[in-house]
Short mmCIF file of C-alpha atoms in Angstrom, two decimals:
data_model
loop_
_atom_site.label_atom_id
_atom_site.label_comp_id
_atom_site.label_asym_id
_atom_site.label_seq_id
_atom_site.Cartn_x
_atom_site.Cartn_y
_atom_site.Cartn_z
CA MET D 1 0.37 -0.04 0.07
CA LYS D 2 1.31 3.33 -0.24
CA LEU D 3 0.26 5.52 1.97
CA LEU D 4 -0.18 9.41 2.18
CA ARG D 5 -1.38 12.69 3.47
CA TYR D 6 -2.88 14.76 1.38
CA GLY D 7 -4.45 18.74 2.22
CA PRO D 8 -3.22 22.26 3.13
CA VAL D 9 -0.50 22.51 6.33
CA GLY D 10 -2.02 21.83 9.62
CA GLN D 11 -4.94 20.22 7.49
CA GLU D 12 -4.08 17.10 6.01
CA LYS D 13 -6.27 14.30 5.93
CA PRO D 14 -4.87 10.50 5.17
CA GLY D 15 -5.16 9.48 1.97
CA ILE D 16 -4.42 6.00 -0.38
CA LEU D 17 -2.76 5.65 -3.68
CA ASP D 18 -5.18 3.71 -5.68
CA GLN D 19 -3.49 1.31 -8.85
CA SER D 20 -4.45 3.89 -11.40
CA GLY D 21 -2.57 6.77 -8.83
CA LYS D 22 -5.44 8.40 -8.13
CA ILE D 23 -5.47 9.37 -4.67
CA ARG D 24 -8.26 8.04 -2.12
CA ASP D 25 -9.46 9.08 1.05
CA LEU D 26 -9.40 7.10 4.27
CA SER D 27 -10.88 9.29 6.52
CA ALA D 28 -13.80 7.47 7.17
CA HIS D 29 -11.33 4.80 7.99
CA ILE D 30 -8.79 6.17 10.75
CA LYS D 31 -7.46 9.94 11.88
CA ASP D 32 -4.39 10.52 10.07
CA VAL D 33 -1.35 8.58 9.04
CA ASN D 34 0.44 7.81 11.57
CA GLY D 35 1.77 5.66 14.82
CA ALA D 36 -2.06 4.72 15.99
CA ALA D 37 -2.47 4.02 12.60
CA LEU D 38 0.68 2.30 11.41
CA ASP D 39 0.48 -1.10 13.70
CA ASP D 40 0.09 -4.21 11.79
CA ALA D 41 -2.60 -5.22 12.68
CA SER D 42 -4.40 -1.60 11.50
CA LEU D 43 -2.70 -1.58 8.71
CA ASP D 44 -4.19 -5.37 7.86
CA LYS D 45 -7.66 -3.44 8.66
CA ILE D 46 -6.94 -0.30 5.43
CA ARG D 47 -5.43 -3.24 3.24
CA LYS D 48 -9.27 -4.85 3.49
CA LEU D 49 -10.72 -1.81 2.16
CA ASP D 50 -12.43 -2.48 -1.53
CA ILE D 51 -10.13 0.37 -2.02
CA ALA D 52 -11.76 1.42 -6.20
CA SER D 53 -15.02 2.08 -3.61
CA LEU D 54 -13.38 4.49 -1.77
CA PRO D 55 -14.15 8.40 -2.70
CA VAL D 56 -11.28 9.98 -5.03
CA VAL D 57 -9.83 12.82 -4.56
CA GLU D 58 -10.26 15.34 -7.30
CA GLY D 59 -7.98 17.99 -8.33
CA SER D 60 -4.83 18.07 -7.99
CA PRO D 61 -3.93 18.62 -3.66
CA ARG D 62 -1.07 19.45 -1.95
CA ILE D 63 0.54 16.27 -0.36
CA GLY D 64 1.72 16.38 2.65
CA ALA D 65 4.36 14.52 4.76
CA CYS D 66 3.50 10.71 4.13
CA VAL D 67 3.65 10.23 8.42
CA GLY D 68 1.73 12.95 10.66
CA ASN D 69 2.60 13.58 14.32
CA ILE D 70 5.88 12.01 14.39
CA GLY D 71 7.76 11.99 17.46
CA LYS D 72 11.21 11.37 16.49
CA PHE D 73 13.44 11.54 13.57
CA ILE D 74 16.54 9.99 13.38
CA CYS D 75 19.19 10.16 11.28
CA ILE D 76 22.00 8.06 10.79
CA GLY D 77 25.10 10.11 9.58
CA LEU D 78 28.07 8.42 7.08
CA ASN D 79 26.32 5.90 6.17
CA TYR D 80 27.36 4.88 2.31
CA ALA D 81 31.25 3.90 2.44
CA ASP D 82 31.78 6.59 -0.48
CA HIS D 83 30.20 9.35 1.00
CA ALA D 84 32.42 9.24 3.54
CA ALA D 85 34.99 9.11 1.44
CA GLU D 86 34.11 12.66 -0.47
CA SER D 87 32.92 14.36 3.19
CA ASN D 88 37.36 13.34 4.18
CA LEU D 89 35.63 11.35 6.89
CA PRO D 90 36.56 7.48 8.03
CA ILE D 91 34.04 5.02 7.72
CA PRO D 92 32.25 4.71 11.38
CA ALA D 93 32.48 1.27 13.60
CA GLU D 94 29.59 2.05 14.56
CA PRO D 95 26.40 4.11 13.57
CA VAL D 96 26.51 8.26 13.93
CA VAL D 97 23.35 9.40 15.41
CA PHE D 98 22.54 12.32 14.66
CA ASN D 99 18.20 14.34 15.32
CA LYS D 100 16.61 16.83 12.81
CA TRP D 101 13.61 18.50 14.91
CA THR D 102 10.29 18.14 13.92
CA SER D 103 9.97 21.70 13.03
CA ALA D 104 11.68 20.07 9.77
CA VAL D 105 9.12 18.27 8.25
CA VAL D 106 7.24 19.80 5.50
CA GLY D 107 6.18 17.70 2.57
CA PRO D 108 7.61 16.07 -0.25
CA ASN D 109 6.95 19.47 -3.02
CA ASP D 110 7.31 22.25 -0.69
CA ASP D 111 9.48 24.52 -0.95
CA VAL D 112 12.40 24.52 1.07
CA LYS D 113 13.94 27.72 2.60
CA ILE D 114 17.58 28.36 2.64
CA PRO D 115 18.05 30.05 6.10
CA ARG D 116 19.08 33.61 6.65
CA GLY D 117 23.21 33.48 6.31
CA SER D 118 23.76 30.68 4.79
CA LYS D 119 26.45 30.09 3.06
CA LYS D 120 26.74 26.08 2.61
CA THR D 121 22.91 25.01 2.46
CA ASP D 122 23.65 21.05 0.98
CA TRP D 123 21.41 17.89 -0.71
CA GLU D 124 21.07 14.54 0.89
CA VAL D 125 18.55 12.04 -0.84
CA GLU D 126 17.66 9.54 2.08
CA LEU D 127 15.24 6.08 2.50
CA GLY D 128 13.41 6.87 5.42
CA VAL D 129 12.41 3.73 7.77
CA VAL D 130 8.53 4.46 9.84
CA ILE D 131 8.17 2.38 13.13
CA GLY D 132 5.03 1.12 13.04
CA LYS D 133 5.14 -1.07 16.64
CA GLY D 134 7.58 -0.01 18.84
CA GLY D 135 10.27 -1.60 21.40
CA THR D 136 13.37 -1.30 23.19
CA TYR D 137 16.36 -3.74 22.83
CA ILE D 138 14.60 -5.24 19.53
CA ASP D 139 16.80 -8.01 18.50
CA GLU D 140 17.99 -7.87 13.88
CA LYS D 141 16.25 -10.76 13.60
CA ASP D 142 12.95 -9.20 14.60
CA ALA D 143 14.01 -5.88 13.66
CA MET D 144 12.24 -6.03 10.65
CA SER D 145 8.46 -6.58 12.03
CA HIS D 146 9.03 -2.98 13.64
CA VAL D 147 9.12 -1.78 10.12
CA ALA D 148 5.46 -0.38 9.56
CA GLY D 149 6.77 1.50 5.72
CA TYR D 150 9.00 3.15 3.50
CA CYS D 151 9.45 6.45 2.35
CA VAL D 152 11.59 9.47 0.36
CA VAL D 153 13.22 11.54 2.77
CA ASN D 154 15.48 14.96 1.39
CA ASP D 155 18.22 15.36 4.75
CA VAL D 156 18.87 18.94 3.65
CA SER D 157 21.74 20.21 5.64
CA GLU D 158 23.60 23.01 6.09
CA ARG D 159 27.11 22.05 6.37
CA GLU D 160 28.67 25.58 8.62
CA TYR D 161 25.89 25.22 10.95
CA GLN D 162 26.80 21.72 10.66
CA ILE D 163 30.59 21.20 11.15
CA GLU D 164 32.14 24.93 11.55
CA ARG D 165 29.75 26.20 13.85
CA GLY D 166 30.36 24.21 17.07
CA GLY D 167 28.10 21.43 18.73
CA THR D 168 26.91 18.25 17.41
CA TRP D 169 25.80 18.37 13.67
CA ASP D 170 22.10 19.07 14.94
CA LYS D 171 22.16 22.27 14.41
CA GLY D 172 22.19 22.59 10.49
CA LYS D 173 19.75 19.31 9.91
CA GLY D 174 17.39 20.81 11.85
CA CYS D 175 16.59 23.82 10.17
CA ASP D 176 12.90 24.56 9.42
CA THR D 177 11.87 22.84 5.86
CA PHE D 178 14.78 20.95 6.36
CA GLY D 179 13.12 17.47 5.69
CA PRO D 180 11.07 17.32 2.77
CA ILE D 181 9.19 13.26 3.30
CA GLY D 182 7.22 11.55 0.92
CA PRO D 183 5.31 11.35 -1.12
CA TRP D 184 4.15 8.01 -0.40
CA LEU D 185 4.80 5.46 3.12
CA VAL D 186 5.15 2.45 1.24
CA THR D 187 4.22 -0.23 3.47
CA ARG D 188 6.89 -2.89 3.92
CA ASP D 189 5.43 -5.38 2.26
CA GLU D 190 5.78 -3.85 -1.09
CA VAL D 191 9.20 -3.35 -1.35
CA ALA D 192 11.19 -6.84 -1.50
CA ASP D 193 14.43 -5.69 -0.37
CA PRO D 194 15.53 -2.22 1.42
CA GLN D 195 18.69 -2.96 0.41
CA LYS D 196 17.71 -3.27 -3.22
CA LEU D 197 16.66 0.61 -3.84
CA GLY D 198 17.94 2.53 -6.65
CA MET D 199 18.37 6.36 -5.48
CA TRP D 200 18.90 9.60 -6.97
CA LEU D 201 18.79 13.17 -6.80
CA GLU D 202 19.02 16.42 -9.23
CA VAL D 203 19.79 20.38 -8.83
CA ASP D 204 18.72 22.55 -11.82
CA GLY D 205 18.10 18.57 -13.84
CA LYS D 206 21.32 18.16 -13.26
CA ARG D 207 22.36 14.28 -11.78
CA TYR D 208 24.66 14.87 -8.42
CA GLN D 209 23.86 11.66 -6.72
CA ASN D 210 22.86 8.10 -8.01
CA GLY D 211 23.55 5.80 -5.68
CA ASN D 212 21.80 2.17 -4.33
CA THR D 213 20.76 1.02 -0.48
CA SER D 214 23.27 -2.21 -1.67
CA THR D 215 25.85 -0.42 -0.98
CA MET D 216 24.67 0.71 2.87
CA ILE D 217 27.63 0.38 6.20
CA PHE D 218 24.82 -0.31 8.27
CA GLY D 219 21.02 -2.09 6.55
CA VAL D 220 18.07 -1.17 7.77
CA ALA D 221 17.71 -4.37 10.06
CA HIS D 222 20.99 -3.24 11.92
CA ILE D 223 19.68 0.41 12.12
CA VAL D 224 16.96 -0.51 13.87
CA SER D 225 17.60 -2.97 16.54
CA TYR D 226 21.20 -0.44 17.34
CA LEU D 227 18.76 2.32 18.10
CA SER D 228 16.73 0.26 19.99
CA ARG D 229 19.49 0.37 22.53
CA PHE D 230 19.75 3.57 23.17
CA MET D 231 16.20 4.99 23.33
CA SER D 232 12.19 3.58 22.90
CA LEU D 233 11.08 3.02 18.94
CA GLN D 234 7.66 4.34 18.72
CA ALA D 235 5.40 4.40 16.05
CA GLY D 236 5.64 6.83 13.77
CA ASP D 237 8.78 7.56 14.53
CA VAL D 238 11.15 8.14 11.44
CA ILE D 239 14.98 6.92 10.26
CA SER D 240 16.95 8.93 7.88
CA THR D 241 19.34 6.10 7.05
CA GLY D 242 21.94 7.73 5.03
CA THR D 243 23.04 9.06 1.19
CA PRO D 244 25.57 8.06 -1.04
CA PRO D 245 27.83 10.25 -2.77
CA GLY D 246 27.52 13.20 -4.94
CA VAL D 247 26.61 15.54 -2.28
CA GLY D 248 26.95 19.38 -2.95
CA MET D 249 30.05 19.43 -0.39
CA GLY D 250 32.21 17.32 -2.32
CA VAL D 251 31.77 18.22 -5.57
CA LYS D 252 35.33 18.70 -7.09
CA PRO D 253 37.29 20.11 -7.70
CA GLU D 254 34.76 23.37 -5.67
CA ALA D 255 31.92 22.69 -3.74
CA VAL D 256 28.48 23.43 -4.93
CA PHE D 257 25.42 24.82 -2.60
CA LEU D 258 21.82 25.96 -2.96
CA ARG D 259 20.65 29.16 -3.44
CA ALA D 260 17.52 31.14 -3.56
CA GLY D 261 15.04 30.05 -7.00
CA GLN D 262 17.56 26.35 -7.44
CA THR D 263 15.05 23.26 -8.03
CA MET D 264 15.96 19.93 -6.30
CA ARG D 265 14.14 16.26 -7.45
CA LEU D 266 14.88 13.24 -5.89
CA GLY D 267 13.79 9.38 -5.82
CA ILE D 268 14.06 5.85 -5.06
CA ASP D 269 12.87 3.09 -6.78
CA GLY D 270 9.24 2.38 -5.95
CA LEU D 271 8.92 5.24 -3.23
CA GLY D 272 8.43 7.98 -5.74
CA GLU D 273 9.43 11.03 -6.01
CA GLN D 274 10.06 14.83 -4.58
CA GLN D 275 10.80 18.18 -6.60
CA GLN D 276 11.47 21.51 -3.92
CA LYS D 277 11.77 24.73 -4.92
CA THR D 278 14.28 26.73 -2.59
CA ILE D 279 13.61 29.73 -1.49
CA ASP D 280 15.11 32.82 0.70
CA ALA D 281 13.78 32.08 4.45
#
């Protein structure tokens, strides 16, 4: 299933994509696509619905973030060996963990704001993992049963804030609009192997990233298990699992960063595409 949220900011309604690509309204069955709707029992109820009988959403509504009321937005850094190399950093022995604030979350096609004074705003296409069943100290062999599904994430990052301004990475990762999520939450039964997904990102039509989740250092099951040692994972949490090579910071001979008036377009096999315009904050 491809679940989504549509409508104006703050007024999103739950929906599902039918086989012809039409949005169908789920409001009569769930209040939102959030933690309460993402456990296996809830998803099974949705799966048993006659999708063709649900109301069609007419027109072209705004698509919101595919998960509402996100509790934690957890990210993994340097999780592709080639990206670590382009960042001039060693391959980590354990997952590098940081946060994006939930106030960064926007829809997949919403504008991305370049922060005031920013010099080094960058892009990162990433596989997002949405937790459906909470837990702590989760065994790796059981980890995938805690996953509701997957989505596209653009881990927008301000490199000066992240690296040069002191403190943790979080400062450069959590600015408003730095977390486009969606368009769809694709349930795990539709993703045969999350470690075999092609992913790409373009800026103004030029392709910078062209990778595959097969080159992750730490796979999805390991990440879910690892994180659960340090925090309880809860339904509706989103984990962004790292980016392949091709970020602006790594462009040679001179880094390339975003400015207002540009267009980012990105996608992951089977999970849909995003497109954002950059504007000044």
